[in-house]
Coordinates of C-alpha atoms in Angstrom, one line a residue:
N1 CA 110.6 51.8 74.5
P2 CA 112.4 54.3 72.3
A3 CA 115.7 53.9 74.2
T4 CA 115.6 50.1 74.4
P5 CA 118.2 48.6 72.1
L6 CA 117.1 46.1 69.5
S7 CA 119.5 43.6 70.9
A8 CA 116.9 43.0 73.6
L9 CA 115.1 40.9 71.0
D10 CA 118.1 38.6 70.2
Y11 CA 117.1 35.8 72.5
V12 CA 113.3 35.9 72.0
L13 CA 112.8 36.8 68.4
E14 CA 112.0 33.3 67.3
E15 CA 109.2 33.1 69.8
L16 CA 107.4 36.4 68.9
D17 CA 104.3 36.9 66.9
M18 CA 104.6 40.7 67.2
V19 CA 107.1 43.3 68.2
L20 CA 105.8 46.5 69.7
I21 CA 107.9 49.6 69.2
M22 CA 107.0 52.5 71.5
T23 CA 107.3 55.6 69.5
V24 CA 106.8 57.8 72.6
N25 CA 108.1 57.3 76.1
P26 CA 105.3 55.4 78.0
G27 CA 103.3 57.3 80.5
F28 CA 100.4 59.3 79.1
G29 CA 98.4 59.8 75.9
G30 CA 98.8 62.6 73.4
Q31 CA 102.6 62.7 73.2
K32 CA 104.3 63.7 70.0
F33 CA 105.7 60.9 67.8
I34 CA 109.5 60.5 68.2
P35 CA 110.9 60.6 64.6
Y36 CA 114.1 58.6 65.2
T37 CA 111.9 55.6 66.1
L38 CA 111.2 55.1 62.4
E39 CA 114.8 53.9 62.0
K40 CA 114.1 51.3 64.7
V41 CA 111.0 50.1 62.8
K42 CA 113.0 49.8 59.6
Q43 CA 115.7 47.7 61.5
V44 CA 113.1 45.4 63.0
R45 CA 111.4 44.9 59.7
A46 CA 114.7 43.9 58.1
I47 CA 115.3 41.4 60.9
V48 CA 111.8 39.8 60.8
I49 CA 111.7 39.7 57.0
A50 CA 114.9 37.7 57.0
K51 CA 113.7 35.3 59.8
L52 CA 109.9 35.3 60.5
N53 CA 106.5 36.5 59.6
T54 CA 106.2 38.8 62.6
D55 CA 103.9 41.8 62.9
I56 CA 105.5 45.2 63.9
Q57 CA 103.2 47.4 66.0
V58 CA 103.9 51.0 66.8
D59 CA 102.3 52.9 69.7
G60 CA 102.6 56.6 70.4
G61 CA 102.0 59.7 68.5
V62 CA 100.7 57.9 65.4
S63 CA 98.4 60.2 63.4
A64 CA 97.1 60.6 59.9
A65 CA 99.9 63.1 59.3
N66 CA 102.7 60.5 60.0
V67 CA 101.2 57.1 59.4
R68 CA 102.5 56.9 55.9
E69 CA 106.0 57.2 57.1
V70 CA 105.4 54.5 59.7
L71 CA 103.9 52.2 57.1
E72 CA 106.8 52.8 54.8
A73 CA 109.2 52.0 57.6
G74 CA 107.7 48.6 57.9
A75 CA 105.0 48.7 60.7
N76 CA 101.7 47.0 60.0
V77 CA 99.8 47.3 63.3
F78 CA 99.1 50.8 64.8
V79 CA 97.9 52.2 68.1
A80 CA 96.4 55.7 67.6
G81 CA 94.4 56.6 70.7
S82 CA 94.5 60.4 70.9
A83 CA 94.6 60.7 67.1
V84 CA 91.3 58.9 66.8
F85 CA 89.5 59.7 70.0
G86 CA 90.7 63.3 70.5
S87 CA 87.8 64.5 68.3
E88 CA 85.3 63.1 65.8
P89 CA 86.4 59.4 66.0
A90 CA 84.3 58.3 63.0
A91 CA 86.0 60.9 60.8
R92 CA 89.5 60.0 62.1
V93 CA 88.9 56.3 61.5
K94 CA 87.7 57.1 57.9
E95 CA 90.9 59.2 57.4
F96 CA 93.1 56.4 58.5
N97 CA 91.3 53.8 56.5
E98 CA 91.6 55.9 53.3
I99 CA 95.4 56.0 53.9
F100 CA 95.6 52.3 54.6
K101 CA 93.8 51.6 51.3
E102 CA 96.6 53.3 49.4
Y103 CA 98.9 50.6 50.7
E104 CA 96.8 47.5 50.1
K105 CA 98.4 44.9 47.9

């Protein structure tokens, strides 16, 4: 959750395949992305790069308008429910895929 300190990972990090960072407060879809969670993504990326090959997933408010920032912060798995299924899902998926292609290695 946005307010959960990263120290909660200290004792389990070596066991994780993925860390999910909620970028909204859980409860309902369609909430606005909380910008300060980008710093949390950056901090988790720095921790896992140093120790593990762990995915970082973000959930909440991810859209084509902010997914570049989230990618650059270090996330590599995204949940984008309302941003995709709110209207014209095929067009939204295409939009996300075009952005993801910009970041392919």
